[in-house]
């Protein structure tokens, strides 16, 4: 069996018909997923990536799909498409924004809830209406049961503590508290918590890495571009920003990022 030399980790936020920032239309997402399934790709989980970093082999065409934040549209649109193709993704949820209540309808189930654009989602959260735009735990359960998504931490509050608190000792305490609450919430709601953490807005420094490792997070996902190589630094996992384009775009990017030397050349050029 040919094995992977590099694993691309793709970053998504929204899959929704509402046009806006960091959003892919359901049509383009479906084309991308159809292309992965039709071209023999394996969508791995975060623990598989950890194994690869530690030196375990993976199939040559391996890719990790990640989603940040935990928007309602991930359930309404991305989840049915992933399930249709038998693919899976990892979702880094802001645990403090996930609500209670019955599961809403997802694509294929009748009248769908509104899934506003990115800026409207941010405004809704600010206005105390997170439930209208973010996932509920009942929807998380449905996604887990279908095997379309696995769930990891994106902190509890999505706060950039470096912008909030100038005193480094107090900042560290706040960060540790945020991460501890996120872990406790995942443990209570899912029955387990993983060592995978994604930084809000991709921001981190050495103190952030220390805090995360103290709290039990060993694999830290950034927005630094590139693919993941064996024996990569697990505290700085690179990802690739996705675009609202179809199968051709995804195919051409994966062709680059699956080849370590080509990926590095591409990074230097762009
Ligand atoms: Zn985020």
Short mmCIF file of C-alpha atoms and ligand atoms in Angstrom, two decimals:
data_model
loop_
_atom_site.label_atom_id
_atom_site.label_comp_id
_atom_site.label_asym_id
_atom_site.label_seq_id
_atom_site.Cartn_x
_atom_site.Cartn_y
_atom_site.Cartn_z
CA UNK A 1 0.00 0.00 0.00
CA UNK A 2 1.25 3.49 -0.84
CA UNK A 3 1.33 5.64 2.28
CA UNK A 4 0.90 9.37 2.84
CA UNK A 5 3.98 11.60 2.81
CA UNK A 6 2.01 14.64 3.92
CA UNK A 7 -1.56 15.11 5.17
CA UNK A 8 -3.49 18.25 4.19
CA UNK A 9 -5.76 19.60 6.95
CA UNK A 10 -8.53 21.71 5.41
CA UNK A 11 -10.28 24.49 7.35
CA UNK A 12 -13.97 25.27 6.85
CA UNK A 13 -16.38 27.56 8.76
CA UNK A 14 -19.78 27.79 7.03
CA UNK A 15 -21.59 25.67 4.43
CA UNK A 16 -24.65 27.76 3.62
CA UNK A 17 -26.61 29.37 0.80
CA UNK A 18 -26.21 32.78 2.55
CA UNK A 19 -23.24 34.43 0.81
CA UNK A 20 -20.60 35.89 3.12
CA UNK A 21 -17.15 35.55 4.61
CA UNK A 22 -15.63 32.07 5.06
CA UNK A 23 -18.70 30.45 3.52
CA UNK A 24 -18.98 27.71 0.91
CA UNK A 25 -22.25 27.09 -0.90
CA UNK A 26 -23.85 23.67 -0.38
CA UNK A 27 -23.38 23.09 -4.15
CA UNK A 28 -19.63 23.67 -4.03
CA UNK A 29 -19.23 21.71 -0.79
CA UNK A 30 -21.13 18.84 -2.37
CA UNK A 31 -18.88 19.00 -5.46
CA UNK A 32 -15.78 18.98 -3.24
CA UNK A 33 -16.98 16.03 -1.16
CA UNK A 34 -18.11 14.13 -4.26
CA UNK A 35 -14.64 14.65 -5.73
CA UNK A 36 -12.95 13.29 -2.55
CA UNK A 37 -15.21 10.23 -2.49
CA UNK A 38 -14.85 9.61 -6.23
CA UNK A 39 -11.06 9.90 -6.18
CA UNK A 40 -10.35 7.44 -3.40
CA UNK A 41 -9.64 9.86 -0.55
CA UNK A 42 -9.86 8.80 3.09
CA UNK A 43 -11.17 11.45 5.48
CA UNK A 44 -9.30 10.80 8.71
CA UNK A 45 -10.02 11.94 12.29
CA UNK A 46 -7.84 14.01 14.60
CA UNK A 47 -6.54 10.91 16.42
CA UNK A 48 -5.46 9.45 13.05
CA UNK A 49 -3.54 12.67 12.40
CA UNK A 50 -1.89 12.37 15.84
CA UNK A 51 -0.84 8.82 14.91
CA UNK A 52 0.60 10.05 11.59
CA UNK A 53 2.60 12.76 13.38
CA UNK A 54 3.92 10.04 15.73
CA UNK A 55 5.11 8.01 12.71
CA UNK A 56 2.19 5.64 11.95
CA UNK A 57 1.38 5.18 8.24
CA UNK A 58 -1.85 6.43 6.63
CA UNK A 59 -3.27 5.75 3.15
CA UNK A 60 -1.58 7.93 0.49
CA UNK A 61 -4.74 9.93 -0.18
CA UNK A 62 -5.59 11.01 3.37
CA UNK A 63 -7.11 14.35 4.28
CA UNK A 64 -8.46 15.85 7.52
CA UNK A 65 -11.50 18.12 7.13
CA UNK A 66 -11.92 20.59 10.02
CA UNK A 67 -14.69 23.07 10.83
CA UNK A 68 -14.32 25.93 13.32
CA UNK A 69 -16.84 27.43 15.78
CA UNK A 70 -19.92 25.16 15.48
CA UNK A 71 -22.47 26.99 13.33
CA UNK A 72 -25.98 25.66 12.78
CA UNK A 73 -25.31 25.43 9.03
CA UNK A 74 -22.70 22.71 9.65
CA UNK A 75 -25.58 20.51 10.80
CA UNK A 76 -28.17 21.71 8.28
CA UNK A 77 -25.99 21.45 5.14
CA UNK A 78 -22.53 19.89 5.73
CA UNK A 79 -23.67 16.95 7.87
CA UNK A 80 -26.12 15.44 5.30
CA UNK A 81 -23.58 15.86 2.48
CA UNK A 82 -20.79 14.16 4.47
CA UNK A 83 -23.20 11.36 5.45
CA UNK A 84 -24.27 10.92 1.81
CA UNK A 85 -20.67 10.30 0.72
CA UNK A 86 -19.63 8.35 3.84
CA UNK A 87 -17.05 11.01 4.75
CA UNK A 88 -16.29 12.62 8.09
CA UNK A 89 -15.01 15.90 9.48
CA UNK A 90 -13.73 17.24 12.80
CA UNK A 91 -15.59 20.15 14.38
CA UNK A 92 -13.89 22.48 16.86
CA UNK A 93 -16.79 23.85 18.90
CA UNK A 94 -16.95 26.95 21.07
CA UNK A 95 -18.45 24.95 23.91
CA UNK A 96 -20.06 27.95 25.67
CA UNK A 97 -22.17 28.76 22.60
CA UNK A 98 -23.83 25.38 22.03
CA UNK A 99 -27.44 25.41 23.15
CA UNK A 100 -30.17 23.10 24.41
CA UNK A 101 -33.45 22.20 22.78
CA UNK A 102 -34.73 19.76 20.19
CA UNK A 103 -32.78 19.12 16.97
CA UNK A 104 -33.93 21.28 14.06
CA UNK A 105 -34.37 19.97 10.50
CA UNK A 106 -31.36 19.34 8.29
CA UNK A 107 -31.32 19.18 4.48
CA UNK A 108 -33.69 16.50 3.25
CA UNK A 109 -36.01 16.81 6.26
CA UNK A 110 -38.46 19.52 5.25
CA UNK A 111 -38.48 23.19 6.26
CA UNK A 112 -34.94 24.22 7.09
CA UNK A 113 -33.95 26.81 9.70
CA UNK A 114 -32.38 30.06 8.54
CA UNK A 115 -28.59 29.93 8.32
CA UNK A 116 -27.38 33.53 8.20
CA UNK A 117 -24.05 34.74 6.80
CA UNK A 118 -20.91 34.98 8.96
CA UNK A 119 -21.31 38.62 10.03
CA UNK A 120 -24.98 38.13 10.86
CA UNK A 121 -24.00 35.08 12.95
CA UNK A 122 -21.46 37.15 14.87
CA UNK A 123 -24.06 39.88 15.44
CA UNK A 124 -26.60 37.31 16.69
CA UNK A 125 -24.07 35.90 19.19
CA UNK A 126 -23.22 39.44 20.40
CA UNK A 127 -26.92 40.16 20.85
CA UNK A 128 -27.39 37.07 23.03
CA UNK A 129 -29.12 35.06 20.28
CA UNK A 130 -26.44 32.40 19.79
CA UNK A 131 -29.06 29.64 19.66
CA UNK A 132 -30.43 30.98 16.35
CA UNK A 133 -27.09 30.50 14.58
CA UNK A 134 -25.08 27.92 16.56
CA UNK A 135 -25.50 24.17 17.05
CA UNK A 136 -27.52 22.57 19.84
CA UNK A 137 -26.23 19.55 21.77
CA UNK A 138 -29.09 17.46 20.33
CA UNK A 139 -27.78 18.25 16.84
CA UNK A 140 -24.23 17.42 17.93
CA UNK A 141 -25.58 14.04 19.08
CA UNK A 142 -27.22 13.39 15.69
CA UNK A 143 -24.00 14.26 13.84
CA UNK A 144 -21.94 12.00 16.11
CA UNK A 145 -24.42 9.14 15.73
CA UNK A 146 -24.25 9.45 11.92
CA UNK A 147 -20.44 9.46 12.02
CA UNK A 148 -20.33 12.63 9.90
CA UNK A 149 -18.57 14.70 12.57
CA UNK A 150 -16.34 14.26 15.60
CA UNK A 151 -16.09 17.04 18.18
CA UNK A 152 -13.15 18.84 19.78
CA UNK A 153 -12.52 22.08 21.65
CA UNK A 154 -12.31 25.59 20.21
CA UNK A 155 -12.22 27.01 23.78
CA UNK A 156 -15.33 27.84 25.85
CA UNK A 157 -15.65 31.55 25.03
CA UNK A 158 -13.63 32.15 21.85
CA UNK A 159 -11.93 35.08 23.61
CA UNK A 160 -8.61 36.50 22.48
CA UNK A 161 -7.20 36.83 26.02
CA UNK A 162 -4.11 38.61 24.66
CA UNK A 163 -6.42 41.50 23.63
CA UNK A 164 -8.41 41.52 26.88
CA UNK A 165 -5.90 41.28 29.71
CA UNK A 166 -2.49 43.02 29.75
CA UNK A 167 -1.16 41.34 32.92
CA UNK A 168 0.50 38.06 31.83
CA UNK A 169 -0.24 36.17 35.07
CA UNK A 170 -3.91 37.13 35.10
CA UNK A 171 -4.15 36.44 31.35
CA UNK A 172 -2.75 32.96 31.91
CA UNK A 173 -5.32 32.24 34.65
CA UNK A 174 -8.17 33.38 32.39
CA UNK A 175 -6.95 31.23 29.52
CA UNK A 176 -6.57 28.16 31.76
CA UNK A 177 -10.07 28.77 33.15
CA UNK A 178 -11.52 29.06 29.61
CA UNK A 179 -9.84 25.81 28.51
CA UNK A 180 -10.80 23.98 31.73
CA UNK A 181 -14.46 24.97 31.27
CA UNK A 182 -14.40 23.80 27.66
CA UNK A 183 -12.98 20.42 28.69
CA UNK A 184 -15.53 20.03 31.50
CA UNK A 185 -18.39 20.87 29.10
CA UNK A 186 -17.25 18.35 26.47
CA UNK A 187 -16.78 15.70 29.18
CA UNK A 188 -20.28 16.32 30.55
CA UNK A 189 -22.03 16.50 27.16
CA UNK A 190 -20.15 13.91 25.11
CA UNK A 191 -18.77 11.62 27.82
CA UNK A 192 -15.21 12.24 26.69
CA UNK A 193 -12.78 15.02 25.85
CA UNK A 194 -9.90 14.84 23.37
CA UNK A 195 -6.36 16.30 23.31
CA UNK A 196 -7.19 18.38 20.20
CA UNK A 197 -7.65 22.16 20.50
CA UNK A 198 -8.06 24.86 17.86
CA UNK A 199 -7.07 28.48 18.69
CA UNK A 200 -9.63 31.31 18.27
CA UNK A 201 -8.60 33.36 15.21
CA UNK A 202 -5.50 31.21 15.03
CA UNK A 203 -3.78 33.31 17.72
CA UNK A 204 -1.28 31.69 20.10
CA UNK A 205 2.05 32.37 21.77
CA UNK A 206 4.37 30.32 23.99
CA UNK A 207 2.26 31.02 27.10
CA UNK A 208 -0.87 29.86 25.24
CA UNK A 209 0.86 26.61 24.29
CA UNK A 210 1.94 26.11 27.94
CA UNK A 211 -1.61 26.68 29.19
CA UNK A 212 -3.09 24.28 26.64
CA UNK A 213 -0.58 21.55 27.46
CA UNK A 214 -1.17 22.03 31.22
CA UNK A 215 -4.89 21.50 30.57
CA UNK A 216 -4.34 18.28 28.60
CA UNK A 217 -4.34 19.55 25.01
CA UNK A 218 -1.34 18.14 23.14
CA UNK A 219 -2.45 18.80 19.53
CA UNK A 220 -2.98 22.47 18.72
CA UNK A 221 -4.48 23.60 15.40
CA UNK A 222 -3.42 26.93 13.90
CA UNK A 223 -4.11 28.92 10.74
CA UNK A 224 -0.48 28.68 9.65
CA UNK A 225 -0.59 27.34 6.10
CA UNK A 226 0.83 24.07 4.92
CA UNK A 227 0.31 20.34 5.30
CA UNK A 228 1.31 18.04 8.16
CA UNK A 229 4.42 15.87 7.86
CA UNK A 230 5.47 12.90 10.01
CA UNK A 231 7.14 14.13 13.24
CA UNK A 232 5.66 17.62 12.76
CA UNK A 233 5.37 19.85 15.85
CA UNK A 234 2.00 18.81 17.35
CA UNK A 235 1.71 22.19 19.08
CA UNK A 236 1.61 24.01 15.71
CA UNK A 237 -0.58 22.02 13.31
CA UNK A 238 -0.85 23.74 9.93
CA UNK A 239 -4.08 24.02 7.96
CA UNK A 240 -5.23 25.09 4.51
CA UNK A 241 -7.98 27.69 4.07
CA UNK A 242 -10.76 26.42 1.80
CA UNK A 243 -12.45 28.45 -0.92
CA UNK A 244 -15.97 28.67 -2.30
CA UNK A 245 -14.97 26.75 -5.40
CA UNK A 246 -15.81 23.35 -6.79
CA UNK A 247 -14.02 20.06 -7.30
CA UNK A 248 -11.28 21.44 -9.57
CA UNK A 249 -10.02 23.83 -6.91
CA UNK A 250 -9.89 21.14 -4.22
CA UNK A 251 -8.22 18.61 -6.51
CA UNK A 252 -5.49 21.04 -7.54
CA UNK A 253 -4.77 22.08 -3.93
CA UNK A 254 -4.60 18.51 -2.65
CA UNK A 255 -2.27 17.58 -5.50
CA UNK A 256 0.10 20.27 -4.21
CA UNK A 257 -0.25 19.73 -0.47
CA UNK A 258 0.06 15.94 -0.55
CA UNK A 259 3.62 16.36 -1.89
CA UNK A 260 5.81 17.79 0.87
CA UNK A 261 8.38 19.50 -1.39
CA UNK A 262 5.72 20.93 -3.73
CA UNK A 263 3.66 22.19 -0.78
CA UNK A 264 6.68 23.97 0.70
CA UNK A 265 7.55 25.50 -2.67
CA UNK A 266 3.96 26.69 -3.06
CA UNK A 267 4.03 28.24 0.45
CA UNK A 268 7.20 30.20 -0.32
CA UNK A 269 5.80 31.45 -3.61
CA UNK A 270 2.43 32.66 -2.31
ZN1 LIG B 1 -13.22 30.41 15.57
#
